[in-house]
Short mmCIF file of C-alpha atoms in Angstrom, two decimals:
data_model
loop_
_atom_site.label_atom_id
_atom_site.label_comp_id
_atom_site.label_asym_id
_atom_site.label_seq_id
_atom_site.Cartn_x
_atom_site.Cartn_y
_atom_site.Cartn_z
CA MET A 64 -32.18 102.17 -135.37
CA SER A 65 -29.01 103.02 -133.32
CA ASP A 66 -26.23 100.83 -131.56
CA LEU A 67 -25.46 98.81 -134.87
CA ALA A 68 -22.54 97.40 -135.76
CA LEU A 69 -22.67 98.87 -139.29
CA PRO A 70 -24.85 102.35 -140.15
CA TRP A 71 -27.95 102.01 -141.44
CA PRO A 72 -27.48 103.63 -144.61
CA ALA A 73 -23.87 101.24 -144.61
CA LEU A 74 -26.34 98.66 -144.42
CA LEU A 75 -28.51 99.95 -147.22
CA ALA A 76 -25.59 100.46 -149.44
CA MET A 77 -24.33 96.93 -148.78
CA GLY A 78 -27.86 95.30 -149.24
CA LEU A 79 -28.45 97.00 -152.54
CA ALA A 80 -25.45 96.31 -153.79
CA LEU A 81 -25.07 92.55 -152.77
CA ALA A 82 -28.72 91.96 -154.47
CA SER A 83 -27.53 93.76 -157.60
CA PHE A 84 -24.55 90.95 -157.74
CA VAL A 85 -27.17 88.09 -157.13
CA GLY A 86 -29.23 89.24 -160.29
CA VAL A 87 -25.83 89.10 -162.10
CA LEU A 88 -25.09 86.03 -161.01
CA ALA A 89 -28.76 84.71 -161.10
CA ALA A 90 -28.79 85.91 -165.26
CA ARG A 91 -25.37 84.74 -166.02
CA TRP A 92 -24.16 81.48 -164.73
CA PRO A 93 -26.62 79.67 -166.04
CA ALA A 94 -25.71 80.85 -169.48
CA ALA A 95 -22.21 80.24 -168.44
CA LEU A 96 -23.76 76.35 -168.21
CA ALA A 97 -25.09 76.85 -171.44
CA ASP A 98 -21.89 77.56 -173.48
CA SER A 99 -19.51 74.57 -171.13
CA PRO A 100 -21.33 72.38 -168.89
CA ALA A 101 -17.98 72.21 -166.51
CA PRO A 102 -16.78 75.70 -166.67
CA THR A 103 -13.56 76.38 -164.38
CA ALA A 104 -13.74 79.16 -162.07
CA ALA A 105 -11.99 81.36 -164.10
CA ASP A 106 -14.51 80.98 -166.79
CA LEU A 107 -17.17 81.41 -164.45
CA LEU A 108 -15.39 84.48 -163.05
CA ALA A 109 -15.00 85.93 -166.46
CA ARG A 110 -18.35 85.16 -167.62
CA LEU A 111 -20.08 87.33 -164.87
CA CYS A 112 -17.58 90.01 -166.07
CA ARG A 113 -17.78 89.79 -169.34
CA PRO A 114 -19.97 91.55 -171.57
CA PRO A 115 -19.97 94.72 -169.61
CA SER A 116 -23.51 95.51 -168.05
CA HIS A 117 -26.19 96.69 -171.76
CA CYS A 118 -29.37 97.04 -172.17
CA PRO A 119 -31.02 93.55 -173.24
CA HIS A 120 -33.27 95.19 -175.90
CA CYS A 121 -30.59 97.53 -177.78
CA HIS A 122 -27.44 96.24 -176.39
CA THR A 123 -26.13 99.26 -176.04
CA ARG A 124 -23.07 99.41 -173.05
CA LEU A 125 -24.59 100.77 -169.79
CA ARG A 126 -22.49 103.90 -168.39
CA ILE A 127 -21.55 103.72 -164.47
CA TYR A 128 -24.75 106.09 -163.96
CA GLU A 129 -26.94 103.94 -165.17
CA LEU A 130 -26.25 101.00 -162.78
CA ILE A 131 -27.49 102.35 -159.54
CA PRO A 132 -29.66 100.03 -158.02
CA VAL A 133 -33.21 101.39 -158.29
CA LEU A 134 -32.04 104.98 -158.17
CA SER A 135 -30.96 104.27 -162.16
CA TRP A 136 -34.26 102.40 -162.87
CA LEU A 137 -36.46 105.32 -161.10
CA ALA A 138 -34.32 107.94 -163.02
CA GLN A 139 -35.22 106.61 -166.71
CA ARG A 140 -38.72 105.62 -165.19
CA GLY A 141 -38.12 102.22 -165.87
CA ARG A 142 -37.11 102.63 -169.64
CA CYS A 143 -33.61 102.10 -171.53
CA ARG A 144 -32.58 105.61 -172.23
CA HIS A 145 -31.22 105.07 -175.26
CA CYS A 146 -34.69 102.73 -177.00
CA GLN A 147 -36.96 103.60 -174.77
CA ALA A 148 -37.76 100.09 -174.53
CA PRO A 149 -39.44 99.00 -170.93
CA LEU A 150 -37.38 97.07 -168.42
CA GLY A 151 -38.57 94.69 -166.07
CA MET A 152 -38.85 95.58 -162.49
CA GLY A 153 -37.58 92.10 -161.93
CA ASP A 154 -33.90 93.12 -160.88
CA THR A 155 -35.78 96.89 -159.00
CA LEU A 156 -37.63 94.52 -156.63
CA LEU A 157 -34.51 92.13 -155.82
CA GLU A 158 -32.29 94.91 -155.38
CA LEU A 159 -35.36 96.14 -153.00
CA THR A 160 -35.18 93.11 -151.23
CA GLY A 161 -31.83 92.92 -150.49
CA ALA A 162 -32.04 96.30 -148.88
CA ALA A 163 -34.42 95.41 -146.61
CA LEU A 164 -32.95 92.08 -145.80
CA ALA A 165 -29.84 94.01 -144.82
CA LEU A 166 -32.09 96.70 -142.61
CA LEU A 167 -33.67 93.42 -140.67
CA LEU A 168 -30.61 92.23 -140.43
CA GLY A 169 -28.57 95.45 -138.77
CA TRP A 170 -32.51 95.09 -136.38
CA ARG A 171 -31.73 92.13 -135.78
CA HIS A 172 -27.91 91.70 -134.92
CA GLY A 173 -27.58 95.33 -133.33
CA ALA A 174 -23.88 95.19 -132.21
CA ASP A 175 -22.74 91.89 -133.07
CA GLY A 176 -20.46 91.98 -135.76
CA LEU A 177 -20.70 87.78 -135.91
CA GLY A 178 -23.52 87.34 -136.24
CA LEU A 179 -24.35 90.27 -138.68
CA ALA A 180 -21.46 89.12 -140.83
CA ALA A 181 -23.18 85.69 -140.84
CA GLY A 182 -26.50 86.59 -141.48
CA LEU A 183 -25.22 88.81 -144.48
CA LEU A 184 -23.64 85.73 -145.52
CA PHE A 185 -26.47 83.55 -145.14
CA ALA A 186 -29.39 85.77 -145.66
CA PHE A 187 -27.73 86.54 -149.91
CA THR A 188 -26.86 82.98 -150.20
CA LEU A 189 -30.73 81.78 -149.48
CA LEU A 190 -31.45 84.81 -151.87
CA ALA A 191 -29.28 83.61 -154.96
CA LEU A 192 -30.77 79.94 -154.66
CA ALA A 193 -34.16 81.16 -154.35
CA TRP A 194 -33.48 83.70 -157.17
CA LEU A 195 -31.34 80.91 -159.12
CA ASP A 196 -34.58 78.80 -158.65
CA ALA A 197 -37.16 80.65 -159.62
CA ARG A 198 -35.83 81.80 -162.87
CA SER A 199 -34.15 78.35 -163.96
CA LEU A 200 -35.64 75.89 -161.65
CA TRP A 201 -31.66 75.10 -160.90
CA LEU A 202 -30.37 75.33 -157.07
CA PRO A 203 -26.45 74.77 -157.73
CA ASP A 204 -23.76 72.53 -155.05
CA ALA A 205 -21.85 75.62 -155.43
CA LEU A 206 -23.69 77.87 -153.27
CA THR A 207 -25.70 74.61 -151.19
CA LEU A 208 -22.81 72.44 -149.95
CA PRO A 209 -20.73 75.12 -148.65
CA LEU A 210 -24.46 77.03 -147.37
CA LEU A 211 -24.11 74.02 -145.29
CA TRP A 212 -20.94 74.09 -143.88
CA ALA A 213 -20.65 77.94 -142.97
CA GLY A 214 -23.65 77.04 -141.08
CA LEU A 215 -21.63 73.93 -139.07
CA LEU A 216 -18.68 76.34 -138.67
CA TYR A 217 -20.68 78.66 -137.47
CA THR A 218 -22.58 76.36 -135.23
CA SER A 219 -19.28 75.90 -134.01
CA LEU A 220 -18.07 79.48 -133.08
CA ARG A 221 -21.39 80.43 -131.42
CA ALA A 222 -22.94 77.32 -129.81
CA PRO A 223 -20.76 74.13 -129.76
CA ALA A 224 -22.73 72.24 -127.19
CA ALA A 225 -25.66 72.44 -129.92
CA LEU A 226 -23.21 71.53 -132.97
CA PRO A 227 -24.25 67.23 -132.70
CA GLU A 228 -27.94 68.94 -133.05
CA HIS A 229 -27.23 70.77 -135.73
CA VAL A 230 -25.74 68.05 -137.81
CA TRP A 231 -28.24 65.67 -136.80
CA ALA A 232 -30.71 68.60 -138.46
CA ALA A 233 -28.80 68.79 -141.11
CA ALA A 234 -28.96 64.94 -141.90
CA LEU A 235 -32.72 64.09 -141.16
CA GLY A 236 -33.32 67.58 -143.45
CA TYR A 237 -31.33 66.15 -146.38
CA GLY A 238 -33.27 62.81 -145.92
CA LEU A 239 -36.70 64.15 -145.47
CA LEU A 240 -36.86 65.03 -148.78
CA ALA A 241 -34.35 63.12 -150.53
CA GLY A 242 -36.73 60.22 -149.04
CA LEU A 243 -40.13 61.90 -150.24
CA ASN A 244 -38.52 62.06 -153.65
CA ALA A 245 -37.72 58.28 -153.64
CA ILE A 246 -41.26 57.14 -152.77
CA HIS A 247 -42.63 59.65 -155.58
CA LEU A 248 -40.31 58.28 -158.03
CA ILE A 249 -41.20 54.77 -156.83
CA LEU A 250 -44.76 55.42 -156.93
CA ARG A 251 -45.06 58.16 -159.80
CA ARG A 252 -41.55 57.00 -161.65
CA ARG A 253 -40.55 60.77 -161.85
CA HIS A 254 -39.01 62.54 -159.64
CA GLY A 255 -41.31 65.21 -157.37
CA LEU A 256 -37.94 67.30 -155.73
CA GLY A 257 -35.07 68.00 -157.18
CA GLY A 258 -32.10 67.37 -155.31
CA GLY A 259 -31.05 70.88 -154.63
CA ASP A 260 -34.19 71.14 -152.44
CA ALA A 261 -33.07 68.24 -150.10
CA LYS A 262 -29.46 69.54 -150.05
CA LEU A 263 -31.32 73.14 -149.83
CA LEU A 264 -33.31 71.74 -146.33
CA ALA A 265 -30.24 70.14 -145.48
CA ALA A 266 -28.21 73.79 -145.29
CA LEU A 267 -31.03 75.11 -143.29
CA GLY A 268 -30.97 72.27 -140.71
CA ALA A 269 -26.98 72.66 -140.72
CA TRP A 270 -28.00 77.33 -139.51
CA LEU A 271 -31.01 76.73 -137.61
CA GLY A 272 -31.20 73.04 -136.16
CA LEU A 273 -33.73 70.72 -135.19
CA TRP A 274 -36.46 72.53 -134.37
CA ALA A 275 -36.89 74.80 -137.39
CA LEU A 276 -37.32 72.22 -139.72
CA PRO A 277 -40.61 71.84 -138.83
CA GLN A 278 -41.41 75.06 -138.86
CA ILE A 279 -39.37 75.13 -142.18
CA LEU A 280 -41.13 72.88 -144.18
CA THR A 281 -44.84 73.79 -143.11
CA LEU A 282 -43.94 77.12 -144.17
CA ALA A 283 -42.52 76.23 -147.11
CA ALA A 284 -45.16 74.10 -148.01
CA LEU A 285 -48.40 76.27 -147.46
CA ALA A 286 -47.01 79.13 -149.09
CA GLY A 287 -46.14 77.35 -152.24
CA LEU A 288 -49.39 75.92 -152.11
CA ILE A 289 -50.87 79.13 -152.18
CA TRP A 290 -48.52 80.39 -154.66
CA ALA A 291 -49.43 77.57 -157.34
CA LEU A 292 -53.20 77.72 -156.76
CA PHE A 293 -52.87 81.61 -157.15
CA THR A 294 -50.79 81.04 -160.05
CA ARG A 295 -52.06 77.85 -161.30
CA GLN A 296 -48.56 76.80 -161.94
CA ARG A 297 -48.30 73.18 -162.26
CA ALA A 298 -44.13 73.15 -162.22
CA LEU A 299 -43.16 74.98 -158.85
CA ALA A 300 -39.63 75.72 -157.80
CA PHE A 301 -39.64 74.77 -153.71
CA GLY A 302 -36.28 76.70 -153.49
CA PRO A 303 -37.13 80.24 -153.04
CA TRP A 304 -39.92 78.88 -150.51
CA LEU A 305 -37.35 77.05 -148.31
CA ALA A 306 -34.81 79.78 -148.65
CA ALA A 307 -38.09 82.14 -147.21
CA ALA A 308 -39.17 80.03 -144.74
CA GLY A 309 -35.63 79.55 -143.51
CA LEU A 310 -35.00 83.64 -143.33
CA ALA A 311 -37.97 83.55 -141.10
CA GLY A 312 -36.54 81.15 -138.80
CA TRP A 313 -33.06 83.52 -138.94
CA LEU A 314 -34.57 86.79 -138.54
CA TRP A 315 -37.44 85.85 -135.96
CA PRO A 316 -36.18 83.32 -133.59
CA GLY A 317 -38.46 81.16 -132.08
CA PHE A 318 -41.25 81.88 -134.08
CA THR A 319 -43.85 79.28 -134.22
CA LEU A 320 -46.42 77.68 -136.57
CA LEU A 321 -47.31 74.11 -135.04
#
């Protein structure tokens, strides 16, 4: 992994740190909304920082050395060092995913600093959206809409001639899923998809363009269907599968299923 915009240890540390923050965000943001339906940015920031990190079982405040991503969990053998209660692997798997993403992005972009910065923004916003949707069935506009505009901005900087295509891709991505949901609502009198799914597909179109939409929808639908059959879930969060398909489109441009 030579000729990187950042050395691989820096990429690894960044991926672990960003994924750890995603875990905090996904755990505390929905709780902040439960306390206040419309928290200000200052309220949300305060909720993310307070109370300090603590054991979910005995509520003992954790020391800095107990908060090192992955390593602390391994050193403590997956248990709280105070009460010995088992700690789930969810956040550790999330951190490992973040580390792998950062290294893959380094491989994908090499010495292209702007591409790496954009890839990190794209990938870790998608990771946050996927984790929030998996945990809370929620894709917040505060993440999907800035992601959409960031995709159009990045396209305007790197490939200005492709900007109209990406604008159309965003519009078509939103219209496809919003239209499917409207048809489902008419036929079944209930929503089949959340509004956040349509906005997320619009954001993916803004980043990846028209060619990517059928690939994303095909891959996400297949993966979601396999997962639903395997777990026998009736209510399925579609956001994680859209996010995973979008990441695949970014990391392996030109890959096609159709």
